[in-house]
Amino acid sequence: MAKDIFLMNDQELFIFLNSLNSPFFDPIMIFFSKIPVWIPLYIGVMVWMFLKFGWKIGLAASLTLIIAFACGDQISNFIKSSVGRLRPCHDSIFDGIIHNLENAKGKFGFPSGHATNSICFALLSSLILKNKTYSILIICWSIIVSYSRVYVGVHYPLDILCGAIIGITIALIFNELYKFATNKISVKCGA
C-alpha cells in the first residue's frame, strides 16, 4: 500500500513537472539530454586537469573520472534491467497525456543513467579541481541534464533522485581512490 502511494505520487509529480514545457525550452532540454553534447565538456575538463596538475596527476584524475563514469553507467543499467520499471514514455497509462520529445531506446528507466553519470562527473570533477566557480556551474549543468530527462518524458522524478544518489555515492568513493592514488604518486615522485 505504501509503495503504491509512493509510486502514485512519483507519477503525479512527473505529470506536473513534464507539463511545465514550452516551445522555447523544448530544443534546450533536448540539447541537454543528448550525450554527445557532453563529450566536448568532458574533454575540456580533462585537459584542464592536465594543465592544472601536470601529466601524472592529470592522468590519474582523468582516468578516475572515466572509470567512475563507466561504473555509474554499468550500475544504473544493471539496476534498470533488474527492476524493470517502464519509462513513462513506454507506459500506456500516459498515452496522449505527457510531453514526449524523445524516443527512448530502452524500455526501462529506473534509475536514470543520465542523472547518475552527469552528477557523478560533476561532483567528482568538482572535488578534484577544487574551483568554486567551476563547481557551481558544473553542478547546475548536472541538475539541468537530470531535469531534462523528466521534461522530455523519459524518466520519473524518482528515477532522477535514485540516479543522483548512485552518482553521488560513486563520486565520493572514487574521490577517495583518487586521493589515495595521487598520494602514492606524490610519495613515489618525492613531491
Coordinates of C-alpha atoms in Angstrom, one line a residue:
M1 CA 0.0 0.0 0.0
A2 CA 2.7 2.5 1.0
K3 CA 4.7 1.5 -2.1
D4 CA 1.7 2.2 -4.3
I5 CA 1.1 5.6 -2.7
F6 CA 4.8 6.5 -3.2
L7 CA 4.8 5.5 -6.9
M8 CA 1.5 7.3 -7.4
N9 CA 3.0 10.5 -6.0
D10 CA 6.0 9.9 -8.3
Q11 CA 3.7 9.7 -11.3
E12 CA 1.8 12.7 -10.3
L13 CA 4.9 14.7 -9.8
F14 CA 6.2 13.5 -13.1
I15 CA 3.0 14.7 -14.9
F16 CA 3.3 18.1 -13.1
L17 CA 7.0 18.6 -14.0
N18 CA 6.6 17.3 -17.5
S19 CA 3.7 19.7 -18.1
L20 CA 5.9 22.7 -17.4
N21 CA 7.0 22.9 -21.0
S22 CA 7.1 25.4 -23.8
P23 CA 8.3 25.6 -27.4
F24 CA 11.1 27.8 -26.3
F25 CA 12.5 25.3 -23.8
D26 CA 11.9 22.1 -25.9
P27 CA 15.2 22.4 -28.0
I28 CA 17.2 23.5 -24.9
M29 CA 16.1 20.4 -23.0
I30 CA 16.6 18.1 -25.9
F31 CA 20.1 19.6 -26.2
F32 CA 21.0 18.9 -22.6
S33 CA 19.6 15.3 -22.9
K34 CA 22.0 14.4 -25.8
I35 CA 25.0 12.5 -24.5
P36 CA 27.3 13.5 -27.5
V37 CA 26.9 17.2 -26.3
W38 CA 28.7 16.2 -23.1
I39 CA 31.9 15.0 -24.9
P40 CA 33.5 18.4 -25.5
L41 CA 32.8 19.4 -21.9
Y42 CA 34.3 16.2 -20.5
I43 CA 37.4 16.6 -22.8
G44 CA 37.8 20.2 -21.8
V45 CA 37.6 19.4 -18.1
M46 CA 40.2 16.6 -18.5
V47 CA 42.5 19.0 -20.5
W48 CA 42.2 21.5 -17.6
M49 CA 43.2 18.8 -15.2
F50 CA 46.4 18.0 -17.2
L51 CA 47.2 21.8 -17.3
K52 CA 46.5 22.3 -13.6
F53 CA 48.1 19.2 -12.2
G54 CA 50.7 18.1 -14.7
W55 CA 50.6 14.9 -16.7
K56 CA 50.9 12.3 -13.8
I57 CA 48.2 13.7 -11.6
G58 CA 46.2 14.9 -14.6
L59 CA 46.2 11.3 -16.0
A60 CA 45.2 9.9 -12.6
A61 CA 42.3 12.5 -12.4
S62 CA 41.2 11.8 -16.0
L63 CA 41.3 8.0 -15.5
T64 CA 39.4 8.3 -12.2
L65 CA 36.6 10.3 -14.0
I66 CA 36.4 7.9 -16.9
I67 CA 36.3 4.8 -14.7
A68 CA 33.8 6.3 -12.3
F69 CA 31.6 7.3 -15.3
A70 CA 31.8 3.7 -16.7
C71 CA 31.0 2.2 -13.3
G72 CA 28.0 4.5 -12.9
D73 CA 26.7 3.7 -16.3
Q74 CA 27.1 -0.1 -15.7
I75 CA 25.5 0.0 -12.3
S76 CA 22.5 2.1 -13.4
N77 CA 22.0 -0.2 -16.5
F78 CA 22.2 -3.3 -14.3
I79 CA 19.6 -1.9 -11.9
K80 CA 17.3 -0.9 -14.8
S81 CA 17.2 -4.4 -16.2
S82 CA 16.8 -5.9 -12.7
V83 CA 14.0 -3.6 -11.6
G84 CA 12.2 -3.3 -14.9
R85 CA 10.2 -0.2 -14.3
L86 CA 8.8 1.2 -17.6
R87 CA 9.8 4.6 -18.6
P88 CA 6.8 7.0 -18.7
C89 CA 7.1 7.3 -22.5
H90 CA 6.6 3.5 -22.7
D91 CA 3.8 3.2 -20.2
S92 CA 0.4 3.1 -21.9
I93 CA -1.3 5.0 -19.0
F94 CA 0.4 8.1 -20.2
D95 CA -0.6 7.8 -23.9
G96 CA -1.6 11.3 -25.1
I97 CA -1.0 12.8 -21.7
I98 CA 2.7 13.6 -21.5
H99 CA 5.0 15.9 -23.4
N100 CA 7.3 13.3 -25.0
L101 CA 10.2 14.6 -27.0
E102 CA 12.5 11.6 -27.1
N103 CA 12.1 8.1 -28.4
A104 CA 14.0 6.4 -25.6
K105 CA 15.9 3.3 -26.7
G106 CA 15.4 1.2 -23.6
K107 CA 12.1 0.3 -22.2
F108 CA 13.1 0.7 -18.6
G109 CA 14.2 3.9 -16.8
F110 CA 14.9 3.2 -13.1
P111 CA 17.4 4.7 -12.3
S112 CA 18.3 7.4 -14.7
G113 CA 21.7 6.8 -16.2
H114 CA 21.9 10.5 -17.3
A115 CA 21.4 11.6 -13.7
T116 CA 23.9 9.0 -12.4
N117 CA 26.6 9.9 -14.9
S118 CA 26.2 13.7 -15.0
I119 CA 26.0 14.1 -11.2
C120 CA 28.9 11.7 -10.7
F121 CA 31.0 13.6 -13.2
A122 CA 30.0 17.0 -11.8
L123 CA 30.7 16.1 -8.1
L124 CA 33.9 14.1 -8.7
S125 CA 35.4 16.7 -11.0
S126 CA 34.5 19.4 -8.5
L127 CA 36.2 17.5 -5.7
I128 CA 39.3 17.1 -7.8
L129 CA 39.6 20.6 -9.2
K130 CA 38.5 22.5 -6.1
N131 CA 37.4 25.5 -8.0
K132 CA 34.2 27.3 -6.6
T133 CA 33.0 28.8 -9.9
Y134 CA 33.5 25.6 -11.8
S135 CA 31.8 23.6 -9.1
I136 CA 28.7 25.9 -9.2
L137 CA 28.5 25.8 -13.0
I138 CA 29.0 22.0 -13.3
I139 CA 26.5 21.2 -10.6
C140 CA 24.0 23.4 -12.2
W141 CA 24.7 21.7 -15.5
S142 CA 24.1 18.3 -14.0
I143 CA 20.8 19.4 -12.5
I144 CA 19.6 20.7 -15.8
V145 CA 20.7 17.5 -17.5
S146 CA 18.8 15.5 -14.9
Y147 CA 15.7 17.6 -15.1
S148 CA 15.8 17.5 -18.9
R149 CA 15.0 13.7 -18.6
V150 CA 11.7 14.4 -16.9
Y151 CA 11.0 17.3 -19.3
V152 CA 11.5 15.1 -22.4
G153 CA 9.2 12.4 -21.0
V154 CA 11.6 9.5 -20.4
H155 CA 12.1 9.5 -16.6
Y156 CA 10.1 9.9 -13.4
P157 CA 11.5 12.1 -10.6
L158 CA 12.2 9.0 -8.6
D159 CA 14.4 7.7 -11.4
I160 CA 16.4 11.0 -11.2
L161 CA 16.6 11.0 -7.5
C162 CA 17.9 7.4 -7.3
G163 CA 20.3 8.1 -10.2
A164 CA 21.6 11.2 -8.3
I165 CA 22.2 9.1 -5.1
I166 CA 24.1 6.5 -7.1
G167 CA 26.1 9.2 -8.9
I168 CA 27.0 10.9 -5.6
T169 CA 28.0 7.7 -4.0
I170 CA 30.2 6.7 -6.8
A171 CA 31.8 10.1 -6.9
L172 CA 32.6 10.0 -3.2
I173 CA 34.1 6.5 -3.5
F174 CA 36.2 7.4 -6.5
N175 CA 37.3 10.6 -4.9
E176 CA 38.8 8.6 -2.0
L177 CA 40.5 6.3 -4.6
Y178 CA 41.8 9.3 -6.4
K179 CA 43.3 10.8 -3.2
F180 CA 44.9 7.5 -2.3
A181 CA 46.4 7.2 -5.8
T182 CA 47.7 10.7 -6.0
N183 CA 49.2 10.4 -2.5
K184 CA 51.1 7.3 -3.8
I185 CA 52.2 9.2 -6.9
S186 CA 53.4 12.2 -4.8
V187 CA 55.3 10.0 -2.4
K188 CA 56.9 8.0 -5.2
C189 CA 57.9 11.2 -7.1
G190 CA 59.2 12.9 -3.9
A191 CA 56.7 15.7 -4.3

